[in-house]
Amino acid sequence: MILTPQPAKFTPARDILDVPSLGDAVAPATFPQHILRYRNDRWAQSVGLGELGDAEWVNHFGRFAPLAGSLERPLALRYHGHQFRVYNPDIGDGRGFLFAQMRDHLGRLMDLGTKGSGQTPYSRFGDGRLTLKGGVREILATEMLEALGVYTSRSFSLIETGEALERNDEPSPTRAAVLVRLSHSHIRIGSFQRAATLHDEGLLKALTDYALTKLYDATPGENPAAQLLGLVVERTADLAASYMIAGFVHGVLNSDNINITGESFDYGPWRFTPLWEPGFTAAYFDHQGLYAFARQAEAIHWDVAQLALSLRTLSETEPLVDALNRFPELYAAAMRRRFCWRLGIAEGDADTTSALIESAVRAMIESKTPIDRFFFDWRGGVLRTPTSEQHYTGPVWAELKGNVASFANPAAASHIYWHGEAPCSMHIDEVEAIWAAIDTRDDWTMLEAKIAQIADLREAMSGP
């Protein structure tokens, strides 16, 4: 479930220009400074940009000099969306843009998009900037999610810009940065909602064809709209399950934040929940718990239903409903597959595996065992001894031991990572400590150490 990047030749693309009226050409902001803080060389090599020197890197990803053969000017994309179930037609890329497209080592069409690159026609009253803390948090989120097998955008570059920003929800003034993400498209459900709301059937057809042929590499069939919806349902059901097994709460699962490829992106008020706590929320403004930990599958399913509604002019209703109704079954299957993958065991039949998951969740809840600790101590379905034995006593753990016995795979814990004292985690106190070191002392060593620790986890999870 972890895709390993491989070296590739730079292969520029500009396929997005085939879709009419999807974005507005914009100019990037001019920044007083360009201090390179992070470059993702693992993924840069996969799109043929790993050999760029730091000066070239800053020129492209801080000053946004075009990449040869790709987009000549950045595009601020247009879209609508439901935000906390309220429809908003007045959104779009307000502090970011699509900077470039290229092919990766697998031949996939990839986007380089920004956050904090300046104002656009959709900025409204915003300054178009990103706080340095927000950029650091996104690096931590994407690195950890990738290691846990979540299909996520990659934080590609972070450059501090020397500006002082005023924010109402954090101490100000605060440092500014510009982030570049590597993603498998920035087309959102909200992009289709906009076309449907404007009754632009030509744009809907163009978006559908682009998504099928360019993003899914599929040949359109008799009903392209239902075909696309079916693919999105499959990807997003898996995304929802991946969040749960990672213990991750996105925080803002609005329809404009759901990528048509099912790739997770746009990390604002995210959190990893320490415990399996169904009502745990990440956003302080999510007063109703709409996007709480255990409601994420419901939220994503609801968003995909908005895609189905947007496609009604291109398809009869029944095929769309049939595709949408597959979500619960696909989500349950993805939960079984991903739980077994993280635990390092082979998946059994549906009933047996479901019973194992139910007993594990029940045990974690009743004993208040951290999610990361559980998967660490029970790697391969065999309890680590003797240090952890004393914690896992009582009826709920006896039930789990009985359910997991037939799944045992001790070889899954052979990597040195599994012989450490504690699992790699990403809880809020650690995130805040990493930022405090940067903010108060300009000390980046804690961030670098954490990225190295996550790399160990990723390697351990990438094994057989």
Tab-separated table of C-alpha atoms in Angstrom:
chain	number	residue	atom	x	y	z
A	1	MET	CA	0.000	0.000	0.000
A	2	ILE	CA	3.059	2.263	0.085
A	3	LEU	CA	4.146	3.432	-3.358
A	4	THR	CA	7.922	3.631	-3.637
A	5	PRO	CA	9.103	6.409	-5.955
A	6	GLN	CA	11.596	5.521	-8.660
A	7	PRO	CA	13.886	7.760	-10.749
A	8	ALA	CA	12.272	9.138	-13.871
A	9	LYS	CA	13.020	11.566	-16.666
A	10	PHE	CA	11.261	14.918	-16.452
A	11	THR	CA	8.231	14.640	-18.740
A	12	PRO	CA	6.263	17.884	-18.731
A	13	ALA	CA	2.555	17.994	-19.445
A	14	ARG	CA	-0.233	20.558	-19.788
A	15	ASP	CA	-3.299	18.359	-20.174
A	16	ILE	CA	-5.343	20.561	-17.859
A	17	LEU	CA	-5.549	23.138	-20.651
A	18	ASP	CA	-7.814	20.739	-22.581
A	19	VAL	CA	-10.603	21.446	-20.065
A	20	PRO	CA	-12.212	24.827	-20.812
A	21	SER	CA	-12.933	27.542	-18.229
A	22	LEU	CA	-11.468	25.569	-15.344
A	23	GLY	CA	-9.132	28.225	-13.997
A	24	ASP	CA	-7.763	31.730	-14.258
A	25	ALA	CA	-4.179	32.605	-15.116
A	26	VAL	CA	-2.610	34.383	-12.142
A	27	ALA	CA	0.715	35.846	-11.092
A	28	PRO	CA	2.559	34.533	-8.024
A	29	ALA	CA	3.341	36.841	-5.127
A	30	THR	CA	6.773	38.423	-4.831
A	31	PHE	CA	8.388	37.481	-1.532
A	32	PRO	CA	11.083	39.433	0.326
A	33	GLN	CA	13.057	36.268	1.145
A	34	HIS	CA	13.406	32.697	-0.078
A	35	ILE	CA	14.783	30.378	2.610
A	36	LEU	CA	14.585	26.746	1.555
A	37	ARG	CA	13.350	24.747	4.538
A	38	TYR	CA	12.304	21.430	3.001
A	39	ARG	CA	12.622	19.628	-0.307
A	40	ASN	CA	11.209	16.169	-0.924
A	41	ASP	CA	13.985	14.539	-2.903
A	42	ARG	CA	12.330	11.091	-2.678
A	43	TRP	CA	9.396	12.264	-4.746
A	44	ALA	CA	11.277	14.862	-6.777
A	45	GLN	CA	13.194	12.044	-8.439
A	46	SER	CA	9.927	10.350	-9.417
A	47	VAL	CA	9.000	13.333	-11.616
A	48	GLY	CA	12.511	14.027	-12.899
A	49	LEU	CA	13.250	17.028	-10.687
A	50	GLY	CA	15.539	15.438	-8.128
A	51	GLU	CA	18.709	16.792	-9.748
A	52	LEU	CA	17.739	20.452	-9.374
A	53	GLY	CA	20.235	22.445	-7.332
A	54	ASP	CA	18.917	24.484	-4.424
A	55	ALA	CA	19.095	27.738	-6.387
A	56	GLU	CA	17.123	26.219	-9.281
A	57	TRP	CA	14.678	24.711	-6.788
A	58	VAL	CA	14.011	28.090	-5.177
A	59	ASN	CA	13.668	29.729	-8.580
A	60	HIS	CA	10.914	27.289	-9.574
A	61	PHE	CA	9.173	26.729	-6.245
A	62	GLY	CA	9.699	30.092	-4.551
A	63	ARG	CA	9.689	32.520	-7.483
A	64	PHE	CA	7.679	30.165	-9.723
A	65	ALA	CA	9.700	30.390	-12.896
A	66	PRO	CA	7.854	28.013	-15.267
A	67	LEU	CA	9.121	24.487	-15.794
A	68	ALA	CA	10.015	24.034	-19.461
A	69	GLY	CA	7.205	22.445	-21.454
A	70	SER	CA	4.625	22.693	-18.698
A	71	LEU	CA	2.210	25.521	-17.884
A	72	GLU	CA	3.418	28.934	-18.953
A	73	ARG	CA	1.359	30.654	-16.257
A	74	PRO	CA	-0.124	29.286	-13.020
A	75	LEU	CA	-3.860	28.590	-12.919
A	76	ALA	CA	-6.098	29.370	-9.938
A	77	LEU	CA	-8.773	26.702	-10.265
A	78	ARG	CA	-12.487	27.448	-10.071
A	79	TYR	CA	-14.835	25.276	-8.005
A	80	HIS	CA	-17.805	25.331	-5.661
A	81	GLY	CA	-18.525	23.052	-2.711
A	82	HIS	CA	-20.497	22.155	0.365
A	83	GLN	CA	-18.734	23.465	3.451
A	84	PHE	CA	-20.120	21.762	6.554
A	85	ARG	CA	-23.146	20.818	4.395
A	86	VAL	CA	-23.808	24.424	3.310
A	87	TYR	CA	-23.387	25.096	-0.399
A	88	ASN	CA	-20.898	27.824	-1.239
A	89	PRO	CA	-20.461	29.025	-4.851
A	90	ASP	CA	-17.932	31.688	-3.836
A	91	ILE	CA	-14.822	29.592	-3.430
A	92	GLY	CA	-11.861	28.541	-5.538
A	93	ASP	CA	-8.090	28.604	-5.183
A	94	GLY	CA	-7.772	31.590	-2.862
A	95	ARG	CA	-4.133	31.198	-1.807
A	96	GLY	CA	-2.846	28.616	-4.213
A	97	PHE	CA	-2.660	27.666	-7.866
A	98	LEU	CA	-1.798	24.837	-10.207
A	99	PHE	CA	1.839	25.525	-11.066
A	100	ALA	CA	2.845	22.647	-13.336
A	101	GLN	CA	1.965	19.211	-14.648
A	102	MET	CA	4.226	16.297	-15.508
A	103	ARG	CA	4.330	12.495	-15.670
A	104	ASP	CA	5.763	10.433	-12.832
A	105	HIS	CA	7.749	7.192	-12.942
A	106	LEU	CA	4.516	5.225	-13.459
A	107	GLY	CA	3.372	7.460	-16.290
A	108	ARG	CA	0.668	9.075	-14.149
A	109	LEU	CA	-0.312	12.676	-14.772
A	110	MET	CA	0.795	14.656	-11.710
A	111	ASP	CA	0.191	18.213	-10.538
A	112	LEU	CA	2.381	20.599	-8.603
A	113	GLY	CA	0.061	22.908	-6.697
A	114	THR	CA	0.773	25.616	-4.166
A	115	LYS	CA	-0.458	26.951	-0.860
A	116	GLY	CA	0.494	30.449	0.244
A	117	SER	CA	1.570	31.690	-3.196
A	118	GLY	CA	-0.438	34.921	-3.170
A	119	GLN	CA	-3.850	36.349	-3.862
A	120	THR	CA	-6.113	35.185	-6.686
A	121	PRO	CA	-9.589	36.181	-7.895
A	122	TYR	CA	-10.938	33.825	-5.196
A	123	SER	CA	-9.022	35.213	-2.218
A	124	ARG	CA	-11.950	37.376	-1.101
A	125	PHE	CA	-10.606	39.095	2.032
A	126	GLY	CA	-7.664	36.734	2.549
A	127	ASP	CA	-4.021	37.663	2.115
A	128	GLY	CA	-3.225	34.579	0.018
A	129	ARG	CA	-0.438	33.569	2.371
A	130	LEU	CA	0.434	30.499	4.448
A	131	THR	CA	1.948	30.468	7.915
A	132	LEU	CA	5.229	28.647	8.332
A	133	LYS	CA	3.571	26.611	11.057
A	134	GLY	CA	0.881	25.535	8.604
A	135	GLY	CA	3.566	24.388	6.177
A	136	VAL	CA	5.438	22.446	8.857
A	137	ARG	CA	2.193	20.782	9.960
A	138	GLU	CA	1.433	19.717	6.397
A	139	ILE	CA	4.867	18.123	6.033
A	140	LEU	CA	4.289	16.148	9.233
A	141	ALA	CA	0.807	15.071	8.166
A	142	THR	CA	1.757	13.880	4.704
A	143	GLU	CA	4.923	12.093	5.802
A	144	MET	CA	3.072	10.198	8.535
A	145	LEU	CA	0.077	9.362	6.371
A	146	GLU	CA	2.273	8.044	3.576
A	147	ALA	CA	4.062	5.781	6.056
A	148	LEU	CA	0.688	4.436	7.214
A	149	GLY	CA	-0.406	3.626	3.671
A	150	VAL	CA	-2.842	6.485	3.140
A	151	TYR	CA	-3.145	7.651	-0.477
A	152	THR	CA	-2.040	11.233	0.085
A	153	SER	CA	-0.579	14.250	-1.626
A	154	ARG	CA	3.124	14.755	-0.898
A	155	SER	CA	4.620	17.877	0.604
A	156	PHE	CA	7.133	18.686	-2.122
A	157	SER	CA	8.729	21.973	-1.066
A	158	LEU	CA	8.568	24.496	1.774
A	159	ILE	CA	10.219	27.905	1.453
A	160	GLU	CA	10.090	30.533	4.172
A	161	THR	CA	9.278	33.925	2.677
A	162	GLY	CA	10.312	36.494	5.283
A	163	GLU	CA	6.862	37.987	5.808
A	164	ALA	CA	5.059	38.537	9.127
A	165	LEU	CA	1.426	37.431	9.048
A	166	GLU	CA	-1.476	38.413	11.271
A	167	ARG	CA	-3.859	35.604	12.179
A	168	ASN	CA	-6.862	35.620	14.492
A	169	ASP	CA	-6.556	32.006	15.619
A	170	GLU	CA	-2.850	31.856	16.545
A	171	PRO	CA	-0.177	34.124	18.050
A	172	SER	CA	0.713	36.928	15.643
A	173	PRO	CA	2.701	38.181	13.909
A	174	THR	CA	3.836	34.792	12.694
A	175	ARG	CA	6.284	33.633	10.034
A	176	ALA	CA	5.165	32.970	6.456
A	177	ALA	CA	5.998	30.302	3.882
A	178	VAL	CA	4.970	28.957	0.509
A	179	LEU	CA	4.266	25.233	0.144
A	180	VAL	CA	4.271	23.133	-3.020
A	181	ARG	CA	2.359	19.852	-3.117
A	182	LEU	CA	2.760	16.935	-5.490
A	183	SER	CA	-0.660	15.440	-6.203
A	184	HIS	CA	-2.414	13.113	-8.580
A	185	SER	CA	-4.718	15.951	-9.716
A	186	HIS	CA	-6.366	18.891	-8.004
A	187	ILE	CA	-9.772	18.273	-9.582
A	188	ARG	CA	-12.321	18.100	-6.774
A	189	ILE	CA	-15.920	17.048	-6.376
A	190	GLY	CA	-16.527	20.779	-6.096
A	191	SER	CA	-15.211	21.234	-9.646
A	192	PHE	CA	-18.110	19.097	-10.905
A	193	GLN	CA	-20.560	20.862	-8.591
A	194	ARG	CA	-19.616	24.193	-10.130
A	195	ALA	CA	-20.201	22.911	-13.668
A	196	ALA	CA	-23.571	21.443	-12.667
A	197	THR	CA	-24.681	24.611	-10.880
A	198	LEU	CA	-23.778	26.691	-13.929
A	199	HIS	CA	-25.702	24.194	-16.136
A	200	ASP	CA	-22.532	23.866	-18.207
A	201	GLU	CA	-22.986	20.385	-19.663
A	202	GLY	CA	-20.010	20.842	-21.950
A	203	LEU	CA	-17.733	21.440	-18.966
A	204	LEU	CA	-19.239	18.470	-17.119
A	205	LYS	CA	-18.513	16.218	-20.081
A	206	ALA	CA	-14.989	17.607	-20.417
A	207	LEU	CA	-14.292	17.089	-16.694
A	208	THR	CA	-15.641	13.544	-16.853
A	209	ASP	CA	-13.542	12.689	-19.896
A	210	TYR	CA	-10.431	14.288	-18.335
A	211	ALA	CA	-10.868	12.347	-15.094
A	212	LEU	CA	-11.442	9.021	-16.836
A	213	THR	CA	-8.771	9.243	-19.509
A	214	LYS	CA	-6.072	11.345	-17.829
A	215	LEU	CA	-6.402	10.429	-14.151
A	216	TYR	CA	-7.760	6.873	-14.202
A	217	ASP	CA	-6.302	5.877	-17.599
A	218	ALA	CA	-9.672	4.356	-18.443
A	219	THR	CA	-11.440	4.101	-21.786
A	220	PRO	CA	-14.858	5.764	-21.544
A	221	GLY	CA	-17.685	3.261	-21.924
A	222	GLU	CA	-21.375	3.612	-22.727
A	223	ASN	CA	-22.043	5.630	-19.565
A	224	PRO	CA	-18.906	7.617	-18.701
A	225	ALA	CA	-20.551	9.484	-15.825
A	226	ALA	CA	-21.585	6.320	-13.981
A	227	GLN	CA	-18.238	4.752	-14.852
A	228	LEU	CA	-16.381	7.651	-13.242
A	229	LEU	CA	-18.638	7.675	-10.199
A	230	GLY	CA	-17.968	3.969	-9.678
A	231	LEU	CA	-14.223	4.568	-9.714
A	232	VAL	CA	-14.508	7.503	-7.306
A	233	VAL	CA	-16.672	5.434	-4.953
A	234	GLU	CA	-14.005	2.721	-4.886
A	235	ARG	CA	-11.180	5.171	-4.200
A	236	THR	CA	-12.995	7.233	-1.574
A	237	ALA	CA	-14.297	4.207	0.332
A	238	ASP	CA	-10.698	3.076	0.616
A	239	LEU	CA	-9.638	6.582	1.646
A	240	ALA	CA	-12.180	6.633	4.475
A	241	ALA	CA	-10.967	3.253	5.737
A	242	SER	CA	-7.334	4.343	5.521
A	243	TYR	CA	-8.082	7.319	7.788
A	244	MET	CA	-9.639	5.046	10.397
A	245	ILE	CA	-6.834	2.496	10.464
A	246	ALA	CA	-4.258	5.300	10.643
A	247	GLY	CA	-6.176	6.938	13.516
A	248	PHE	CA	-6.347	10.132	11.470
A	249	VAL	CA	-8.943	12.909	11.516
A	250	HIS	CA	-8.807	15.221	8.501
A	251	GLY	CA	-10.947	17.894	10.104
A	252	VAL	CA	-12.551	19.530	7.046
A	253	LEU	CA	-14.061	16.934	4.724
A	254	ASN	CA	-15.992	19.430	2.618
A	255	SER	CA	-16.819	18.471	-0.961
A	256	ASP	CA	-14.233	20.950	-2.264
A	257	ASN	CA	-11.612	19.029	-0.265
A	258	ILE	CA	-12.336	15.631	-1.845
A	259	ASN	CA	-10.075	14.908	-4.803
A	260	ILE	CA	-11.685	13.122	-7.748
A	261	THR	CA	-8.829	10.589	-7.594
A	262	GLY	CA	-9.577	9.734	-3.953
A	263	GLU	CA	-6.245	11.185	-2.871
A	264	SER	CA	-6.186	12.895	0.526
A	265	PHE	CA	-4.978	16.502	0.522
A	266	ASP	CA	-5.345	19.983	2.044
A	267	TYR	CA	-4.286	19.583	5.671
A	268	GLY	CA	-5.559	22.341	7.927
A	269	PRO	CA	-6.822	21.401	11.413
A	270	TRP	CA	-5.828	17.739	11.188
A	271	ARG	CA	-5.106	15.505	14.179
A	272	PHE	CA	-4.176	11.907	14.895
A	273	THR	CA	-6.424	10.684	17.683
A	274	PRO	CA	-4.363	8.943	20.399
A	275	LEU	CA	-7.273	6.633	21.315
A	276	TRP	CA	-10.013	4.958	19.314
A	277	GLU	CA	-12.421	7.709	20.286
A	278	PRO	CA	-15.391	7.876	17.872
A	279	GLY	CA	-16.301	11.478	18.726
A	280	PHE	CA	-12.773	12.897	18.474
A	281	THR	CA	-12.682	16.036	16.284
A	282	ALA	CA	-9.776	17.920	14.763
A	283	ALA	CA	-11.297	21.319	13.963
A	284	TYR	CA	-12.145	23.615	16.861
A	285	PHE	CA	-15.010	25.021	14.759
A	286	ASP	CA	-16.613	21.596	14.136
A	287	HIS	CA	-19.087	22.146	16.954
A	288	GLN	CA	-21.489	19.403	15.828
A	289	GLY	CA	-18.781	16.776	15.305
A	290	LEU	CA	-19.761	16.469	11.646
A	291	TYR	CA	-16.255	15.327	10.702
A	292	ALA	CA	-15.451	13.424	13.902
A	293	PHE	CA	-13.200	10.365	13.734
A	294	ALA	CA	-15.955	7.763	13.386
A	295	ARG	CA	-18.085	9.923	11.067
A	296	GLN	CA	-15.492	10.365	8.331
A	297	ALA	CA	-16.820	7.548	6.153
A	298	GLU	CA	-20.311	9.027	6.421
A	299	ALA	CA	-18.961	12.459	5.491
A	300	ILE	CA	-17.005	11.213	2.477
A	301	HIS	CA	-19.968	9.122	1.286
A	302	TRP	CA	-22.167	12.237	1.538
A	303	ASP	CA	-19.651	14.226	-0.512
A	304	VAL	CA	-19.547	11.541	-3.198
A	305	ALA	CA	-23.341	11.686	-3.300
A	306	GLN	CA	-22.950	15.337	-4.321
A	307	LEU	CA	-20.814	14.183	-7.225
A	308	ALA	CA	-23.600	11.781	-8.221
A	309	LEU	CA	-26.108	14.634	-8.120
A	310	SER	CA	-23.800	16.759	-10.258
A	311	LEU	CA	-23.632	14.029	-12.920
A	312	ARG	CA	-27.396	13.574	-13.292
A	313	THR	CA	-27.587	15.404	-16.631
A	314	LEU	CA	-25.060	12.962	-18.092
A	315	SER	CA	-26.639	9.718	-16.882
A	316	GLU	CA	-29.876	8.049	-15.916
A	317	THR	CA	-30.389	8.021	-12.153
A	318	GLU	CA	-30.330	4.260	-11.577
A	319	PRO	CA	-26.693	3.598	-12.615
A	320	LEU	CA	-25.551	6.492	-10.419
A	321	VAL	CA	-27.507	5.192	-7.432
A	322	ASP	CA	-26.159	1.680	-8.000
A	323	ALA	CA	-22.585	2.990	-8.011
A	324	LEU	CA	-23.147	5.115	-4.912
A	325	ASN	CA	-24.761	2.261	-2.992
A	326	ARG	CA	-21.567	0.208	-3.256
A	327	PHE	CA	-19.791	2.539	-0.833
A	328	PRO	CA	-20.673	0.777	2.483
A	329	GLU	CA	-19.634	-2.647	1.212
A	330	LEU	CA	-16.422	-1.304	-0.298
A	331	TYR	CA	-15.646	0.602	2.901
A	332	ALA	CA	-16.095	-2.542	5.027
A	333	ALA	CA	-13.820	-4.506	2.695
A	334	ALA	CA	-11.203	-1.750	2.812
A	335	MET	CA	-11.345	-1.704	6.619
A	336	ARG	CA	-10.581	-5.436	6.690
A	337	ARG	CA	-7.791	-5.145	4.126
A	338	ARG	CA	-6.132	-2.137	5.733
A	339	PHE	CA	-6.438	-3.397	9.307
A	340	CYS	CA	-4.699	-6.638	8.351
A	341	TRP	CA	-2.029	-4.735	6.409
A	342	ARG	CA	-1.188	-2.473	9.329
A	343	LEU	CA	-1.141	-5.408	11.739
A	344	GLY	CA	1.054	-7.420	9.365
A	345	ILE	CA	-1.227	-10.408	8.939
A	346	ALA	CA	-2.916	-12.072	5.991
A	347	GLU	CA	-6.578	-11.241	5.544
A	348	GLY	CA	-8.988	-14.070	6.326
A	349	ASP	CA	-12.594	-14.487	5.269
A	350	ALA	CA	-14.903	-11.528	5.821
A	351	ASP	CA	-16.655	-12.830	8.950
A	352	THR	CA	-13.494	-13.935	10.742
A	353	THR	CA	-11.604	-10.764	9.906
A	354	SER	CA	-14.551	-8.573	10.914
A	355	ALA	CA	-14.760	-10.362	14.264
A	356	LEU	CA	-11.043	-9.743	14.785
A	357	ILE	CA	-11.402	-6.015	14.043
A	358	GLU	CA	-14.455	-5.663	16.292
A	359	SER	CA	-12.686	-7.322	19.199
A	360	ALA	CA	-9.562	-5.186	18.668
A	361	VAL	CA	-11.554	-1.946	18.597
A	362	ARG	CA	-13.564	-2.984	21.651
A	363	ALA	CA	-10.371	-3.803	23.534
A	364	MET	CA	-8.710	-0.518	22.569
A	365	ILE	CA	-11.755	1.479	23.681
A	366	GLU	CA	-12.330	-0.314	26.982
A	367	SER	CA	-8.658	-0.362	27.984
A	368	LYS	CA	-7.854	3.098	26.568
A	369	THR	CA	-4.919	1.626	24.659
A	370	PRO	CA	-3.444	4.078	22.114
A	371	ILE	CA	-3.983	3.064	18.500
A	372	ASP	CA	-0.300	3.299	17.565
A	373	ARG	CA	0.644	1.269	20.636
A	374	PHE	CA	-1.805	-1.503	19.773
A	375	PHE	CA	-0.524	-1.979	16.224
A	376	PHE	CA	3.067	-1.800	17.464
A	377	ASP	CA	2.686	-4.304	20.293
A	378	TRP	CA	0.581	-6.761	18.281
A	379	ARG	CA	2.537	-6.621	15.019
A	380	GLY	CA	2.137	-9.914	13.171
A	381	GLY	CA	-0.743	-10.866	15.455
A	382	VAL	CA	1.716	-11.893	18.176
A	383	LEU	CA	1.995	-9.901	21.407
A	384	ARG	CA	5.379	-8.373	22.105
A	385	THR	CA	6.801	-9.803	25.347
A	386	PRO	CA	7.550	-9.418	28.123
A	387	THR	CA	7.242	-5.640	28.471
A	388	SER	CA	3.712	-5.377	27.092
A	389	GLU	CA	2.169	-8.541	28.540
A	390	GLN	CA	1.064	-6.916	31.799
A	391	HIS	CA	-1.111	-4.366	30.002
A	392	TYR	CA	-3.033	-6.841	27.875
A	393	THR	CA	-4.989	-8.738	30.517
A	394	GLY	CA	-8.694	-9.124	31.185
A	395	PRO	CA	-11.698	-10.463	29.246
A	396	VAL	CA	-11.523	-8.051	26.305
A	397	TRP	CA	-7.917	-8.963	25.584
A	398	ALA	CA	-8.647	-12.650	26.060
A	399	GLU	CA	-11.275	-12.344	23.324
A	400	LEU	CA	-8.797	-10.636	21.002
A	401	LYS	CA	-6.127	-13.245	21.678
A	402	GLY	CA	-8.579	-15.941	20.706
A	403	ASN	CA	-9.566	-14.162	17.500
A	404	VAL	CA	-6.041	-13.305	16.377
A	405	ALA	CA	-4.413	-16.673	17.101
A	406	SER	CA	-5.129	-18.128	13.668
A	407	PHE	CA	-3.706	-15.038	11.934
A	408	ALA	CA	-0.282	-15.110	13.621
A	409	ASN	CA	2.612	-14.076	11.376
A	410	PRO	CA	5.714	-13.476	13.558
A	411	ALA	CA	7.877	-12.748	10.494
A	412	ALA	CA	5.994	-9.457	10.023
A	413	ALA	CA	7.865	-8.064	13.054
A	414	SER	CA	11.366	-8.854	11.795
A	415	HIS	CA	12.301	-5.251	10.933
A	416	ILE	CA	14.373	-3.534	13.605
A	417	TYR	CA	11.670	-0.871	14.000
A	418	TRP	CA	9.384	-3.398	15.716
A	419	HIS	CA	12.034	-4.092	18.357
A	420	GLY	CA	12.125	-0.534	19.634
A	421	GLU	CA	10.619	0.715	22.865
A	422	ALA	CA	7.751	2.731	21.431
A	423	PRO	CA	5.906	3.309	18.150
A	424	CYS	CA	6.300	6.349	15.968
A	425	SER	CA	3.282	8.579	16.566
A	426	MET	CA	2.135	12.054	15.583
A	427	HIS	CA	0.042	13.498	18.373
A	428	ILE	CA	-0.643	17.156	18.946
A	429	ASP	CA	1.785	17.661	21.839
A	430	GLU	CA	4.666	16.459	19.672
A	431	VAL	CA	3.564	18.597	16.723
A	432	GLU	CA	3.447	21.653	18.974
A	433	ALA	CA	6.871	20.860	20.454
A	434	ILE	CA	8.398	20.607	16.973
A	435	TRP	CA	6.888	23.961	16.028
A	436	ALA	CA	7.948	25.604	19.311
A	437	ALA	CA	11.580	24.692	18.640
A	438	ILE	CA	11.359	26.303	15.192
A	439	ASP	CA	9.401	29.325	16.378
A	440	THR	CA	11.478	30.212	19.436
A	441	ARG	CA	14.988	29.031	18.502
A	442	ASP	CA	14.834	28.474	14.744
A	443	ASP	CA	15.784	24.903	15.619
A	444	TRP	CA	14.802	22.482	12.863
A	445	THR	CA	16.493	19.417	14.333
A	446	MET	CA	13.323	18.072	15.952
A	447	LEU	CA	11.511	18.200	12.608
A	448	GLU	CA	14.409	16.506	10.849
A	449	ALA	CA	14.569	13.799	13.524
A	450	LYS	CA	10.841	13.191	13.247
A	451	ILE	CA	11.001	12.837	9.479
A	452	ALA	CA	13.813	10.295	9.926
A	453	GLN	CA	11.744	8.373	12.482
A	454	ILE	CA	8.784	8.327	10.095
A	455	ALA	CA	11.090	7.027	7.357
A	456	ASP	CA	11.931	4.056	9.614
A	457	LEU	CA	8.217	3.387	10.081
A	458	ARG	CA	7.612	3.632	6.351
A	459	GLU	CA	10.401	1.161	5.642
A	460	ALA	CA	9.058	-1.230	8.269
A	461	MET	CA	5.566	-1.022	6.805
A	462	SER	CA	6.840	-1.490	3.246
A	463	GLY	CA	8.178	-4.972	3.959
A	464	PRO	CA	6.495	-8.293	3.141
